[in-house]
Amino acid sequence: MQASDTDAPQWPMIIGGKKVEAQSGKRFDIINPATGLAYCSVPEGDAADIDIAVDAAKKGFDIWSKMSALQRASILMKAADILQERLADFVDAEVLQTGRPIREMRAQLARTPEWYSYFASVARTYESKVHPFGGDHVNYGRRLALGVVGLVTPWNHPLLILTKKLAPALAAGNAVVVKPSEVAPITPLMLADVFSEAGLPEGVYNVVTGFGAGAGAALTAHRDIAKIDLTGGTETGRKVAALAGERLIPFSGELGGKASVIVFDDVSVDRAAAATLFASFVAAGQTCVQGARLLVHESIHDAVLEKLIARANALVVGAPDDESTQMGPVVSDRQLATVEKYVAIGKDEGARLVAGGERLSGEGRDGGYFYAPTIFADVSNDMRIAQEEIFGPVVCVMKFSTEAEAVALANGTDFGLAASVWSSNIARAKRVAEDIEAGIVWINDHHRIDPSSPWGGFKDSGIGKENGIVCYEGYTRMQSIVLNTSEEPFDWFAEDGKQKRYS
């Protein structure tokens, strides 16, 4: 699809350190979700462009992987500093392409340079292991880069989620080909200038814009890709994991979620409402760890629900670049239609709509994809709105009476990415957290992250981890070196009467 506005900025792709067009010459529009209008266009890459990008990455890998960990760390530290200096530009771009309020984006992107500095330090300080092999042998392990890694990233946190994958991949010595979401590809493209200025060799960082059926499918199936790391829907993850399995390459997937927020009766009503408001409606609910399921102890359920309704109705929903806006639009007309579909499903299932449930217009919202913060009460755990990922500003409220019931409700979904437990009784909170089948559990908090803290889900929420040493190791392959230090001659087949060691 050709951009309708010829005066709109036309971004190029990044391949081999060069700004290039798609081989087909095709381009497509990027839409501002606050207005519904195109504001720029990017190339529509496909399999031909992926082939070129992978070839460029292989050349970049030959240089980057042979550099010392100290050299790689130095470049990543420079990238962190440059990104820090340019954050305001990245914030503006993220607001424009995702519709998230500017104050959210400032807070989130302010931390992204930390990933590059953290993993630079990991690369610089990571120690090889010497194993207790025994005898006259010394056995040590080496962590080697995998090669060219394919990164498939989403639209809800375009820079942060890319960074969570990219920083450890580069620190470990890999080259990458990125296929960003067709909805929000601009900040991944902007990042190329940061790396170029920091001194990253050409071809190490490549970005091919396009659609999942074209560029995405070609990248995940490419014969020269050494690992696929994807953030996306569970069904897409299954298909990509199957492709990786056929080629016996590593796969990491951060997939769907349906996080529960568990509130016990020793939590104040105000604190419970504030916690839920943040967990449910930050990013307009468009995050895999959204607190989509509020589980409240029956003794405070009604009071918490009443306060939550009042707080949700008071949220300022409007233009993302307005400093007073607290919640922006959902990202696209497609996502808006999904939210509307599930609200209708909730009503049909018998859930009680107590807040929101409608598209918003007027006051600068005309043309955009704005939806009111929405709350369903009287929800049962078998309802589709309680089980399926909506990815929008919708929260389902359920009550529980015992600790065991709370745990059963929290575990009663196919997803297991995240949850939070709220209680002033730390012994109980710890006990409940450890019983929850989720890869990330917060106690008296929600949606907190750090580059050192492993992040990833159980069950249908994915496989593998982002962040931390475990993630860095996941972008490497282990080589075991066994050295015989003895100078004694060895001849297994000599008939000399000596006892010989076979293993």
XYZ file of C-alpha atoms in Angstrom:
503
model
C 0.000 0.000 0.000
C 1.499 3.341 -1.045
C 1.415 6.145 1.513
C -1.519 8.394 0.748
C 0.251 11.579 1.848
C 3.315 12.126 -0.320
C 4.572 14.820 2.081
C 4.628 12.414 5.048
C 8.078 11.217 6.164
C 9.204 8.106 4.338
C 11.421 5.997 6.571
C 13.872 3.518 5.011
C 14.863 0.079 6.291
C 18.299 -0.578 7.777
C 20.367 -3.347 6.181
C 24.134 -3.653 6.406
C 24.431 -0.198 7.926
C 22.658 1.354 4.938
C 19.242 2.974 4.628
C 17.449 1.081 1.887
C 14.072 0.551 0.255
C 12.320 -2.794 -0.131
C 13.284 -4.799 -3.198
C 9.662 -4.643 -4.325
C 9.519 -0.862 -3.990
C 6.337 -1.170 -1.919
C 5.597 0.960 1.125
C 2.797 1.137 3.689
C 1.394 3.733 6.057
C 1.909 4.013 9.805
C -1.206 5.291 11.575
C -1.394 7.645 14.547
C -3.924 5.915 16.852
C -4.943 9.228 18.405
C -6.177 10.570 15.052
C -6.631 7.550 12.805
C -4.478 9.297 10.181
C -1.251 8.214 8.485
C 1.779 10.213 9.576
C 4.625 8.378 7.798
C 5.375 5.312 5.701
C 7.935 2.505 5.729
C 9.071 -0.088 3.177
C 7.106 -3.318 2.864
C 9.926 -5.815 3.159
C 9.484 -9.471 2.247
C 11.525 -12.645 1.834
C 13.935 -11.028 -0.644
C 14.802 -8.305 1.840
C 15.190 -10.826 4.668
C 17.693 -12.769 2.549
C 19.754 -9.617 2.000
C 19.548 -8.659 5.672
C 20.652 -12.090 6.869
C 23.614 -12.033 4.469
C 24.599 -8.604 5.800
C 24.225 -9.851 9.370
C 26.495 -12.821 8.667
C 29.220 -10.421 7.566
C 28.647 -8.248 10.599
C 28.773 -11.302 12.852
C 32.208 -12.256 11.525
C 33.527 -8.932 12.826
C 31.467 -8.471 15.988
C 31.887 -11.992 17.368
C 35.660 -11.783 17.051
C 35.867 -8.579 19.062
C 36.737 -8.964 22.724
C 34.059 -8.724 25.384
C 35.706 -5.496 26.526
C 35.380 -3.982 23.038
C 31.741 -4.999 22.734
C 31.008 -3.679 26.209
C 32.592 -0.333 25.385
C 30.381 0.103 22.315
C 27.239 -0.860 24.227
C 28.094 1.612 26.985
C 28.464 4.341 24.346
C 25.107 3.346 22.874
C 23.532 3.650 26.331
C 24.923 7.173 26.709
C 23.791 8.263 23.237
C 20.327 6.822 23.763
C 20.098 8.672 27.068
C 20.881 11.948 25.300
C 18.234 11.340 22.629
C 15.448 9.981 24.796
C 13.161 12.936 24.166
C 13.070 12.125 20.444
C 12.325 8.467 21.167
C 9.575 9.424 23.611
C 7.881 11.606 20.998
C 8.086 8.821 18.415
C 6.680 6.216 20.811
C 3.767 8.484 21.726
C 2.998 9.049 18.060
C 3.087 5.397 17.010
C 1.517 3.727 20.080
C -0.847 6.398 21.439
C 0.452 5.960 24.969
C 0.442 9.111 27.133
C 3.656 11.077 27.087
C 4.159 10.762 30.827
C 3.988 6.970 30.555
C 6.525 6.961 27.758
C 8.909 9.261 29.590
C 8.848 6.973 32.614
C 9.294 3.776 30.601
C 11.928 4.927 28.148
C 13.977 6.625 30.846
C 15.080 3.151 31.904
C 15.931 1.642 28.514
C 19.598 2.755 28.488
C 20.079 0.635 31.614
C 19.688 -2.569 29.567
C 22.660 -1.710 27.362
C 24.882 -0.703 30.267
C 23.823 -3.740 32.327
C 24.524 -6.252 29.579
C 27.734 -4.456 28.683
C 28.800 -5.164 32.258
C 27.661 -8.787 31.974
C 29.761 -9.278 28.841
C 32.737 -7.612 30.508
C 32.563 -9.615 33.750
C 31.102 -12.988 32.748
C 33.426 -15.718 34.019
C 34.048 -19.047 32.332
C 33.709 -22.172 34.437
C 36.309 -24.814 35.218
C 34.650 -28.157 35.868
C 35.969 -30.785 38.334
C 36.894 -33.274 35.635
C 39.519 -35.021 37.750
C 42.850 -36.695 37.119
C 45.344 -34.980 34.856
C 42.637 -33.231 32.874
C 41.449 -29.641 33.011
C 37.945 -28.969 31.695
C 36.715 -25.465 31.052
C 33.627 -24.079 29.338
C 33.403 -21.253 26.820
C 30.306 -19.234 25.950
C 30.200 -18.571 22.206
C 27.815 -16.391 20.243
C 25.110 -18.219 18.314
C 25.355 -16.310 15.038
C 22.571 -14.341 13.367
C 19.528 -14.020 15.613
C 16.020 -13.141 14.449
C 14.084 -10.775 16.736
C 10.333 -10.415 16.153
C 8.960 -7.582 18.280
C 5.482 -6.207 19.080
C 3.771 -2.832 18.962
C 2.842 -2.287 22.599
C 6.368 -1.532 23.913
C 8.325 -1.107 20.655
C 11.629 0.113 22.089
C 11.618 -1.568 25.504
C 10.766 -5.084 24.331
C 13.243 -4.833 21.464
C 15.884 -3.641 23.926
C 15.216 -6.553 26.306
C 16.164 -8.920 23.483
C 18.733 -6.835 21.664
C 21.033 -5.819 24.526
C 21.869 -9.392 25.624
C 22.034 -10.644 22.028
C 24.615 -8.009 21.106
C 26.535 -8.337 24.375
C 26.991 -12.049 23.697
C 28.450 -11.298 20.245
C 25.507 -12.037 17.948
C 24.312 -10.096 14.934
C 20.573 -9.492 14.596
C 17.819 -9.056 12.052
C 14.798 -7.327 13.569
C 11.251 -7.572 12.219
C 9.360 -4.942 14.221
C 5.590 -4.735 14.340
C 4.079 -3.200 11.225
C 2.044 -0.996 13.573
C 4.985 0.613 15.404
C 8.345 0.213 13.610
C 9.754 3.730 13.948
C 11.799 3.601 17.170
C 13.539 0.340 16.128
C 14.588 2.180 12.964
C 15.731 5.215 14.957
C 17.935 2.993 17.089
C 20.181 2.287 14.090
C 21.648 5.803 14.251
C 22.449 5.323 17.935
C 24.410 2.162 17.224
C 26.144 3.643 14.215
C 27.399 6.577 16.271
C 28.450 4.234 19.076
C 30.681 2.295 16.660
C 28.708 -0.918 16.104
C 30.070 -2.589 12.943
C 27.872 -2.432 9.871
C 25.575 -5.404 9.468
C 25.333 -6.249 13.160
C 21.983 -4.464 13.537
C 19.464 -4.803 10.692
C 15.778 -3.836 10.604
C 13.369 -5.122 7.960
C 9.931 -3.540 8.137
C 6.946 -5.406 6.773
C 4.094 -7.707 7.680
C 4.072 -10.988 9.548
C 2.994 -13.055 6.556
C 5.851 -11.668 4.476
C 8.957 -10.488 6.306
C 8.060 -12.175 9.598
C 7.451 -15.605 8.111
C 10.604 -15.378 5.999
C 12.746 -14.440 8.996
C 11.464 -17.189 11.280
C 11.948 -19.842 8.597
C 15.325 -18.653 7.300
C 17.948 -21.392 7.110
C 20.750 -19.157 8.437
C 19.008 -17.875 11.554
C 20.577 -19.350 14.713
C 17.797 -18.405 17.170
C 14.342 -16.854 17.079
C 13.160 -14.597 19.911
C 9.554 -13.493 19.571
C 7.068 -11.498 21.586
C 3.522 -11.985 20.349
C 0.407 -14.081 20.573
C 0.413 -17.654 21.827
C -0.754 -19.211 18.551
C 1.939 -17.370 16.594
C 4.456 -18.532 19.173
C 3.461 -22.156 18.718
C 3.959 -21.943 14.943
C 7.331 -20.232 15.229
C 8.482 -22.668 17.917
C 7.567 -25.552 15.598
C 9.668 -24.038 12.811
C 12.591 -23.609 15.200
C 12.174 -27.205 16.352
C 12.364 -28.501 12.795
C 15.728 -26.767 12.391
C 16.938 -27.571 15.935
C 17.608 -23.953 16.819
C 16.736 -22.219 20.110
C 13.424 -20.433 20.441
C 12.352 -17.940 23.077
C 8.812 -16.606 23.223
C 7.101 -14.106 25.484
C 3.500 -14.799 24.581
C -0.002 -14.134 25.896
C -1.060 -13.339 29.439
C -4.073 -12.902 31.700
C -2.578 -11.709 34.971
C -4.460 -11.802 38.260
C -4.246 -9.147 40.958
C -5.026 -10.826 44.287
C -6.149 -8.465 47.058
C -6.528 -9.777 50.606
C -8.723 -8.287 53.312
C -5.859 -6.564 55.152
C -5.277 -4.149 52.260
C -6.899 -0.724 52.436
C -9.626 0.028 49.931
C -7.742 3.035 48.587
C -4.552 1.053 48.068
C -6.411 -1.796 46.391
C -8.170 0.558 43.976
C -4.948 2.402 43.125
C -3.090 -0.865 42.547
C -5.795 -2.180 40.240
C -6.118 1.081 38.369
C -2.425 0.965 37.483
C -2.286 -2.751 36.730
C -5.404 -2.686 34.551
C -5.281 0.586 32.673
C -1.638 1.575 32.198
C -0.910 1.404 28.451
C -4.704 1.215 27.985
C -4.429 -2.394 29.120
C -2.228 -3.279 26.149
C 0.459 -5.203 27.955
C 0.994 -8.933 28.471
C 1.132 -8.453 32.243
C -2.020 -6.339 32.440
C -3.927 -6.975 35.667
C -6.921 -8.199 33.692
C -8.367 -10.244 36.564
C -8.982 -8.568 39.934
C -9.524 -11.151 42.691
C -10.756 -9.457 45.892
C -11.505 -10.949 49.271
C -15.260 -11.045 49.772
C -15.163 -8.884 52.915
C -13.815 -5.858 51.030
C -15.048 -6.701 47.520
C -17.931 -4.248 47.366
C -15.946 -1.336 48.816
C -12.996 -1.938 46.476
C -15.307 -2.245 43.475
C -17.087 0.999 44.335
C -13.787 2.879 44.710
C -12.370 1.338 41.532
C -15.426 2.389 39.526
C -15.088 5.954 40.765
C -11.364 6.069 40.001
C -11.788 4.527 36.540
C -14.570 6.942 35.598
C -12.336 9.839 36.647
C -9.373 8.856 34.463
C -8.497 11.474 31.852
C -8.665 9.751 28.467
C -7.383 11.939 25.679
C -4.597 13.084 23.386
C -1.371 11.225 24.230
C 0.821 14.320 23.834
C -1.197 16.200 26.450
C 0.551 16.217 29.832
C -2.785 15.840 31.634
C -3.793 12.665 29.780
C -3.800 9.543 31.930
C -4.884 6.995 29.316
C -4.584 7.179 25.560
C -6.237 5.256 22.716
C -5.763 1.621 21.852
C -3.249 1.182 19.085
C -5.415 0.473 16.020
C -8.913 0.112 14.640
C -8.358 -3.643 14.703
C -7.558 -3.569 18.406
C -10.534 -1.337 19.078
C -12.782 -3.849 17.316
C -11.330 -6.634 19.472
C -12.120 -4.726 22.667
C -15.663 -4.013 21.492
C -16.139 -7.691 20.609
C -15.115 -8.861 24.078
C -17.257 -6.283 25.850
C -20.239 -7.646 23.907
C -19.202 -11.183 24.833
C -19.017 -10.221 28.507
C -22.533 -8.817 28.431
C -23.841 -11.921 26.664
C -22.149 -14.140 29.247
C -24.013 -12.410 32.048
C -21.210 -10.336 33.535
C -22.323 -6.974 34.952
C -20.858 -3.950 33.175
C -20.265 -1.358 35.905
C -17.956 1.136 34.151
C -17.044 2.090 30.606
C -18.017 -0.252 27.836
C -18.108 2.362 25.104
C -16.008 4.085 22.509
C -15.104 7.690 23.324
C -15.229 10.683 20.997
C -15.246 14.461 21.250
C -12.797 16.655 23.163
C -9.976 15.952 20.714
C -10.704 12.224 20.463
C -12.589 12.172 17.149
C -10.996 9.864 14.616
C -8.849 8.126 17.220
C -9.256 4.685 18.752
C -10.353 5.731 22.248
C -12.213 3.390 24.580
C -13.398 4.043 28.110
C -11.795 2.220 31.055
C -14.106 -0.755 31.447
C -14.969 -2.869 34.491
C -17.000 -6.075 34.647
C -18.333 -7.360 37.988
C -20.057 -10.644 38.811
C -17.590 -12.458 36.589
C -17.161 -16.215 36.865
C -13.867 -17.857 36.040
C -15.276 -19.872 33.145
C -16.368 -16.797 31.178
C -14.409 -15.989 28.026
C -13.701 -12.473 29.266
C -11.992 -14.040 32.293
C -9.995 -16.555 30.251
C -9.057 -14.985 26.917
C -6.580 -12.179 26.401
C -8.399 -8.986 25.402
C -5.406 -6.628 25.328
C -7.387 -3.519 26.093
C -8.717 -1.424 29.003
C -11.005 -4.109 30.432
C -10.772 -5.664 33.906
C -12.834 -8.558 35.294
C -13.608 -8.491 39.029
C -14.130 -11.698 41.006
C -14.381 -12.411 44.725
C -12.839 -15.126 46.874
C -13.267 -16.239 50.478
C -10.155 -18.286 51.295
C -6.485 -18.300 50.438
C -6.861 -21.629 48.677
C -9.699 -20.274 46.548
C -7.626 -17.240 45.574
C -4.765 -19.471 44.429
C -7.144 -21.738 42.502
C -8.685 -18.761 40.710
C -5.289 -17.272 39.878
C -4.089 -20.591 38.482
C -7.356 -21.238 36.679
C -6.238 -20.023 33.260
C -4.075 -21.428 30.471
C -1.726 -18.467 30.875
C 1.061 -18.051 33.405
C 3.057 -14.934 32.675
C 2.484 -12.737 35.728
C 0.418 -12.044 38.836
C 0.512 -9.821 41.896
C -0.374 -10.467 45.520
C -1.418 -7.681 47.873
C -1.330 -8.210 51.626
C 0.311 -6.717 54.716
C 0.829 -10.276 55.965
C 4.159 -10.989 54.282
C 4.208 -14.647 55.294
C 0.863 -15.177 53.580
C 1.859 -13.098 50.548
C 5.052 -15.116 50.104
C 3.166 -18.405 50.532
C 0.542 -17.452 47.960
C 3.102 -16.083 45.509
C 5.007 -19.353 45.580
C 1.795 -21.311 44.882
C 0.932 -19.281 41.782
C 1.787 -20.806 38.413
C 3.329 -17.716 36.840
C 6.829 -16.788 35.805
C 6.666 -13.358 37.465
C 4.873 -12.636 40.736
C 4.978 -9.253 42.429
C 4.127 -8.785 46.108
C 2.511 -5.429 46.904
C 3.416 -4.089 43.476
C 2.715 -4.751 39.806
C 4.438 -4.385 36.432
C 7.926 -3.665 37.804
C 10.985 -4.656 35.803
C 14.775 -4.490 35.913
C 17.425 -5.633 33.425
C 18.806 -8.033 36.042
C 15.418 -9.614 36.881
C 14.430 -12.694 34.809
C 11.210 -12.158 32.881
C 9.155 -14.861 31.183
C 6.108 -17.039 31.574
C 4.842 -20.519 32.319
C 2.177 -22.557 30.492
C 0.755 -20.843 27.377
C 2.590 -17.619 28.193
C 5.801 -18.750 26.582
C 9.228 -20.269 26.956
C 12.617 -18.810 27.836
C 13.586 -15.700 29.749
C 14.400 -12.097 29.065
C 16.679 -10.115 31.410
C 19.410 -11.325 33.717
C 22.313 -13.713 33.362
C 19.998 -16.506 32.254
C 18.990 -14.445 29.213
C 22.599 -13.645 28.300
C 23.432 -17.345 28.448
C 20.418 -18.061 26.250
C 22.083 -16.093 23.453
C 25.190 -18.289 23.623
C 26.226 -21.882 23.075
C 28.489 -23.700 25.485
C 31.719 -25.270 24.281
C 33.499 -27.669 26.635
C 37.295 -27.886 26.320
C 39.062 -30.871 27.935
C 42.836 -30.533 28.250
C 45.108 -33.454 29.134
C 48.018 -32.025 31.148
C 49.885 -35.315 31.509
C 53.002 -35.975 29.453
C 52.801 -39.714 30.042
C 52.372 -41.631 26.788
C 49.005 -43.280 26.282
C 48.316 -46.266 24.089
C 44.961 -47.902 24.677
C 45.772 -50.935 22.548
C 49.268 -51.565 23.909
C 49.466 -54.955 25.649
C 51.652 -53.655 28.489
C 49.645 -54.922 31.464
C 48.766 -51.416 32.664
C 45.268 -50.471 33.820
C 43.910 -47.968 31.318
C 41.297 -45.279 31.779
C 38.524 -45.264 29.184
C 36.568 -42.249 30.415
